[in-house]
C-alpha atoms as one frame of an Amber mdcrd trajectory, in Angstrom:
protein
  42.089 230.212   0.893  41.714 229.483  -2.796  40.297 231.644  -5.544  36.855
 230.049  -5.642  36.104 230.459  -1.894  37.179 234.114  -2.133  34.938 234.688
  -5.137  32.027 232.889  -3.491  32.369 235.037  -0.359  32.457 238.219  -2.440
  29.411 237.172  -4.472  27.458 236.366  -1.310  28.328 239.752   0.143  27.622
 241.765  -3.017  24.269 240.030  -3.536  21.854 240.506  -6.429  21.073 244.207
  -5.970  24.446 245.527  -7.032  26.830 247.463  -4.855  29.523 250.105  -4.823
  32.320 249.271  -2.448  35.963 249.781  -1.661  38.487 247.086  -0.879  38.246
 247.903   2.827  34.446 247.686   2.836  34.527 244.310   1.077  37.161 243.019
   3.492  35.102 244.202   6.465  31.917 242.662   5.071  33.389 239.284   4.165
  36.152 238.927   6.751  38.680 238.215   3.987  42.119 239.770   3.998  42.824
 242.866   1.920  45.345 240.909  -0.181  42.612 238.433  -1.127  39.831 240.951
  -1.696  41.523 243.380  -4.095  42.388 240.891  -6.892  39.003 239.224  -6.411
  37.143 242.516  -6.898  39.286 243.430  -9.906  38.565 240.075 -11.559  34.818
 240.351 -10.940  34.474 243.935 -12.130  36.410 243.117 -15.304  34.340 240.008
 -16.040  30.941 241.720 -15.736  32.100 245.020 -17.297  31.489 246.893 -14.084
  32.764 250.383 -13.328  35.782 251.653 -11.467  35.725 254.919  -9.562  38.578
 256.801  -7.956  38.058 259.080  -4.968  40.072 262.214  -4.348  41.973 260.514
  -1.524  43.081 257.700  -3.853  40.510 255.134  -2.731  39.468 252.795  -5.533
  35.745 252.001  -5.678  34.177 249.057  -7.514  30.647 249.401  -8.919  28.809
 246.138  -9.628  25.519 245.884 -11.550  22.454 244.049 -10.217  21.973 240.299
 -10.817  25.720 239.744 -10.674  25.544 235.948 -10.515  23.262 235.717 -13.550
  25.572 237.969 -15.542  28.565 235.806 -14.666  26.736 232.628 -15.691  25.584
 234.193 -18.959  29.103 235.265 -19.897  31.046 232.110 -19.017  30.513 228.520
 -20.117  33.047 227.444 -17.508  30.898 228.912 -14.751  27.775 227.197 -16.087
  29.664 223.901 -16.104  30.843 224.523 -12.534  27.273 225.295 -11.438  26.027
 222.014 -12.939  28.918 220.157 -11.324  28.022 221.619  -7.931  24.418 220.464
  -8.367  25.658 216.967  -9.266  27.964 216.902  -6.242  25.140 217.954  -3.928
  22.949 215.203  -5.377  25.733 212.642  -4.920  26.246 213.771  -1.322  22.520
 213.404  -0.688  22.466 209.897  -2.151  25.443 208.883  -0.016  23.721 210.304
   3.051  20.535 208.357   2.325  22.280 205.136   1.298  23.093 204.009   4.851
  19.437 204.140   5.865  18.320 202.526   2.614  20.713 199.615   3.108  19.545
 199.216   6.710  15.873 199.053   5.723  16.541 196.809   2.725  18.683 194.325
   4.664  16.230 194.239   7.573  13.318 193.648   5.204  15.132 190.839   3.388
  16.202 189.152   6.623  12.655 189.265   8.036  11.066 188.012   4.785  13.550
 185.194   4.156  13.448 184.105   7.783   9.641 184.096   7.659   9.663 181.962
   4.497  12.104 179.466   6.007  10.021 179.240   9.186   6.841 178.698   7.174
   8.537 175.926   5.196   9.668 174.276   8.421   6.223 174.752   9.919   4.475
 172.914   7.101   7.129 170.208   6.828   7.042 169.371  10.539   4.299 167.627
  12.479   5.243 169.069  15.879   6.130 172.526  17.131   3.239 174.252  15.358
   2.527 176.575  18.272   6.191 177.562  18.603   6.480 178.214  14.878   3.360
 180.371  14.858   4.652 182.360  17.826   7.935 182.986  16.046   6.141 184.158
  12.910   3.974 186.512  14.952   7.083 187.921  16.624   8.730 188.508  13.252
   5.642 190.326  11.993   5.827 192.682  14.977   9.346 193.899  14.102   8.490
 196.086  11.060   5.173 197.115  12.610   6.886 198.324  15.795   9.475 200.301
  13.827   6.795 201.939  11.673   4.726 202.788  14.743   7.704 204.528  16.339
   8.301 206.592  13.204   4.694 207.735  12.740   4.036 208.381  16.442   5.392
 211.933  16.163   3.269 213.039  13.224   0.207 211.188  14.564   0.160 213.121
  17.841  -2.594 215.755  18.226   0.018 218.419  18.957   1.161 218.367  15.341
  -2.119 218.396  13.544  -5.006 217.570  15.810  -5.820 214.404  13.827  -4.839
 210.786  14.364  -4.733 210.034  10.612  -1.439 209.985   8.754  -1.274 211.386
   5.226   0.714 209.608   2.499   3.003 212.590   1.995   3.818 212.507   5.712
   4.824 208.861   5.475   6.989 209.767   2.483   8.653 212.578   4.424   9.483
 210.154   7.245  12.010 208.526   4.951  13.212 211.118   2.495  13.193 214.577
   4.066  16.605 216.091   4.635  17.152 219.061   6.987  15.225 222.034   5.636
  13.565 220.150   2.767  10.255 219.199   4.359   7.297 221.228   5.536   9.100
 221.652   8.840  12.400 223.564   8.354  14.040 221.272  10.910  12.665 218.074
   9.354  14.868 215.023   9.328  13.689 211.844   7.639  14.581 208.423   8.985
  17.092 207.750   6.210  18.919 210.972   7.075  18.555 210.178  10.777  20.477
 206.932  10.265  23.394 208.876   8.797  23.109 211.479  11.569  23.248 208.850
  14.331  26.069 207.012  12.590  28.362 209.937  11.727  26.910 212.988  13.453
  25.908 216.238  11.769  29.270 217.723  10.940  31.304 220.414  12.657  29.000
 223.079  14.162  31.936 225.513  14.061  32.934 224.919  10.447  32.426 228.617
   9.653  33.959 229.899  12.870  36.984 231.532  11.212  34.969 233.621   8.701
  32.662 234.634  11.552  35.654 235.603  13.717  37.130 237.873  11.041  33.781
 239.469  10.179  33.222 240.314  13.841  36.730 241.727  14.139  36.173 243.874
  11.041  32.778 245.038  12.334  34.347 246.032  15.660  37.046 247.971  13.823
  34.427 249.839  11.784  32.389 250.718  14.876  35.482 252.223  16.509  36.763
 254.254  13.590  39.464 251.745  12.731  41.411 252.453  15.955  41.402 249.928
  18.820  43.500 248.517  21.627  44.491 244.874  21.804  42.591 244.054  25.008
  39.264 244.991  23.392  39.816 242.483  20.571  41.187 239.727  22.828  37.766
 238.023  23.367  37.701 237.215  19.636  41.203 235.753  19.518  42.620 232.424
  20.671  44.753 233.405  23.646  46.107 231.416  26.600  44.535 231.654  30.028
  43.918 235.227  31.112  46.521 236.219  33.735  45.672 238.404  36.696  48.604
 240.767  36.063  47.471 243.685  33.809  50.919 244.095  32.260  51.047 240.404
  31.380  47.554 240.634  29.871  48.617 243.594  27.752  51.710 241.788  26.479
  49.742 238.665  25.519  47.017 240.685  23.790  49.555 242.793  21.876  51.375
 239.656  20.704  48.103 238.211  19.363  47.404 241.300  17.218  49.894 240.393
  14.480  47.446 238.268  12.394  44.853 241.061  12.608  47.393 243.660  11.496
  48.477 241.539   8.546  44.938 240.715   7.460  43.510 244.235   7.546  46.666
 246.288   6.887  46.839 247.634  10.430  49.593 249.753  11.935  50.660 250.054
  15.548  50.733 253.635  16.785  51.901 255.329  19.952  49.561 257.748  21.702
  50.568 261.001  23.366  50.917 259.149  26.675  53.185 256.519  25.146  50.502
 253.811  24.957  50.314 251.325  22.092  47.148 251.442  19.990  46.331 250.007
  16.581  45.002 251.860  13.547  43.425 250.324  10.458  43.151 253.094   7.852
  41.964 250.702   5.129  38.836 249.749   7.103  36.144 252.415   6.588  34.651
 253.857   9.752  30.984 253.223  10.518  28.564 254.429  13.149  30.042 254.973
  16.587  29.909 251.873  18.760  29.697 251.291  22.483  32.942 251.872  24.313
  34.398 248.658  25.700  35.529 245.205  24.623  33.878 243.112  21.949  31.552
 240.298  23.130  33.477 237.024  23.243  33.404 234.564  20.379  31.534 231.426
  21.392  31.948 228.020  19.811  29.028 225.619  19.726  29.318 222.170  21.256
  29.047 219.040  19.139  25.676 217.293  19.252  25.482 213.530  19.077  22.685
 213.624  16.502  19.785 215.748  15.292  17.579 212.649  15.106  14.471 212.706
  17.276  13.807 210.373  20.183  11.469 208.175  18.143  13.977 207.920  15.314
  16.725 206.924  17.735  14.556 204.209  19.263  13.603 202.978  15.784  17.284
 202.933  14.834  18.173 200.913  17.921  15.270 198.519  17.407  16.200 197.938
  13.759  19.876 197.348  14.539  18.979 195.113  17.471  16.595 193.106  15.302
  19.365 192.590  12.753  21.778 191.423  15.443  19.240 188.896  16.741  17.650
 187.701  13.501  20.739 187.527  11.260  22.578 184.829  13.299  19.303 182.920
  13.521  18.893 183.144   9.743  22.474 181.975   9.261  21.877 179.006  11.558
  18.749 177.694   9.789  19.788 178.466   6.198  20.149 175.260   4.133  23.521
 174.564   2.570  22.035 174.803  -0.921  21.176 178.530  -0.360  24.607 180.242
  -0.149  23.252 183.714  -1.144  21.063 183.695   1.959  24.073 182.825   4.117
  26.022 185.676   2.511  23.140 188.053   3.241  23.057 186.930   6.872  26.802
 187.458   7.304  26.592 190.902   5.681  23.663 191.814   7.941  25.644 190.807
  11.036  28.642 192.911   9.988  26.483 195.894   8.999  24.559 195.776  12.269
  27.820 195.687  14.238  29.038 198.724  12.279  25.817 200.617  13.014  26.137
 199.740  16.693  29.840 200.279  17.345  30.502 203.429  15.300  28.098 205.684
  17.264  29.466 204.247  20.518  33.012 205.039  19.374  31.992 208.644  18.636
  30.866 209.326  22.193  34.324 209.671  23.841  35.597 211.713  20.877  32.612
 214.039  21.130  33.130 214.404  24.884  36.811 215.295  24.362  35.959 217.860
  21.672  33.269 219.503  23.782  35.628 219.769  26.759  38.152 221.597  24.561
  35.418 223.885  23.195  34.194 224.706  26.704  37.746 225.521  27.800  38.257
 227.910  24.863  34.918 229.600  25.536  35.863 230.061  29.201  39.193 231.634
  28.230  37.529 234.120  25.879  34.929 234.942  28.521  37.697 235.560  31.061
  39.451 237.965  28.665  36.159 239.818  28.094  35.551 240.160  31.834  39.092
 241.411  32.393  38.644 244.046  29.671  35.327 245.186  31.152  36.920 245.694
  34.585  39.520 248.107  33.275  42.311 249.567  35.370  43.309 253.260  34.968
  46.005 252.449  32.399  43.575 250.469  30.239  40.998 253.260  30.470  43.642
 255.761  29.355  44.607 253.644  26.347  40.958 253.119  25.430  40.286 256.859
  25.623  43.240 257.570  23.321  41.948 255.045  20.788  38.468 256.550  21.037
  39.764 260.042  20.292  41.645 258.898  17.196  38.708 256.768  16.067  36.290
 259.665  16.434  38.586 261.827  14.317  38.636 259.172  11.581  34.869 258.680
  11.710  34.263 262.434  11.506  35.995 262.840   8.166  33.611 263.426   5.240
  33.381 260.823   2.506  35.862 261.589  -0.280  34.470 262.869  -3.565  34.650
 260.677  -6.656  36.980 262.304  -9.194  36.998 259.577 -11.848  34.381 257.131
 -13.131  35.239 254.610 -15.838  31.602 254.559 -16.931  31.552 258.239 -17.902
  33.322 260.280 -20.523  36.482 261.911 -19.172  35.659 265.321 -20.696  32.201
 265.263 -19.133  33.701 264.466 -15.733  36.205 267.313 -16.077  33.422 269.790
 -16.846  31.381 268.578 -13.872  34.392 268.914 -11.557  35.033 272.478 -12.719
  31.380 273.355 -12.240  31.344 271.879  -8.748  34.340 273.932  -7.694  36.801
 273.112  -4.944  35.452 271.124  -2.046  35.700 272.822   1.353  37.984 271.118
   3.808  36.822 270.085   7.261
């Protein structure tokens, strides 16, 4: 993970109200590793002229002022440039997302208009076939009207407003609203729906890894930083859960290495010779419920967030292009090559809009099968940990005793603050006297 993602995660966790935290607290809150968090906190506290505090047990505390993001932007031209660049990139991504729908509507409109003009010219230049020509023109006029009716049918229903009239801003939102940008937080305009049907809506588990590590850190805090491997197994990617308890223990212990490396954990041996894991760098929180952590669940891929009416409108528009574009190409005069080029482009674009979603279906099915299999494995590990045998109960009790001892320790006293005069701190420490030990 690069520097910028680490900094962004820390800024999101610290927020705008300011915070005093240790490296372990920041790692537990963000899910980042201790090796990533410490230099990130040092860089931030130096850049905003924050304060450093040292506790009597050697813990280093970082004190950040409120409005941290605004202070960083005010102090650094590079950060202001990066913020503007991010806005420009988001705008470019939005334009790319909307462009597929814009091209579809533009090409369909041009094909219908040019085909109508050519039919009208033929109608007036021919003495026979008037009824057939008029019928064709009426059919062409129904194409855009049918598509528009499908799009406005949702907002025209009484369930959404109790009125059959459609406001201009609602028609505007049909095209332009992106997810979360309209009056409805789940709004999706038709232009965005075209992109959604064509390419999908991205990976629903894109932030699964940060979520996994935050849940692991939260579980460690709730258990005083002392756990057994089987209780963390539902959050890890393990093979199928075996029925043999010894085999389950070996697999769970082998999967603990990344957790130990990330949060500076140490394997320990209890009085009964059982293997448990301590994480002294993770601060203990309120006591949690004894037992395994709930399993991590991945979300299945959806084909598209587009509504039923938008999907039908998409299919009708693409189908109209596939039918009308070859017809336009067939009746285009030789002295109008741009119209022939438009017809060929419309045929190719319509085929792309038809075949790409169809090609996504087997890939989506394969991905969802793999996701379901991983979810079943984690659920099986959670069920096995809940139905504990006597040996597992003994190991869990040993971890609970050590965790309770860690959680019962009083918070260490701050013995140094970089924001205060050293002589003043010395006088205050002498006046406070020695702190009683637990």
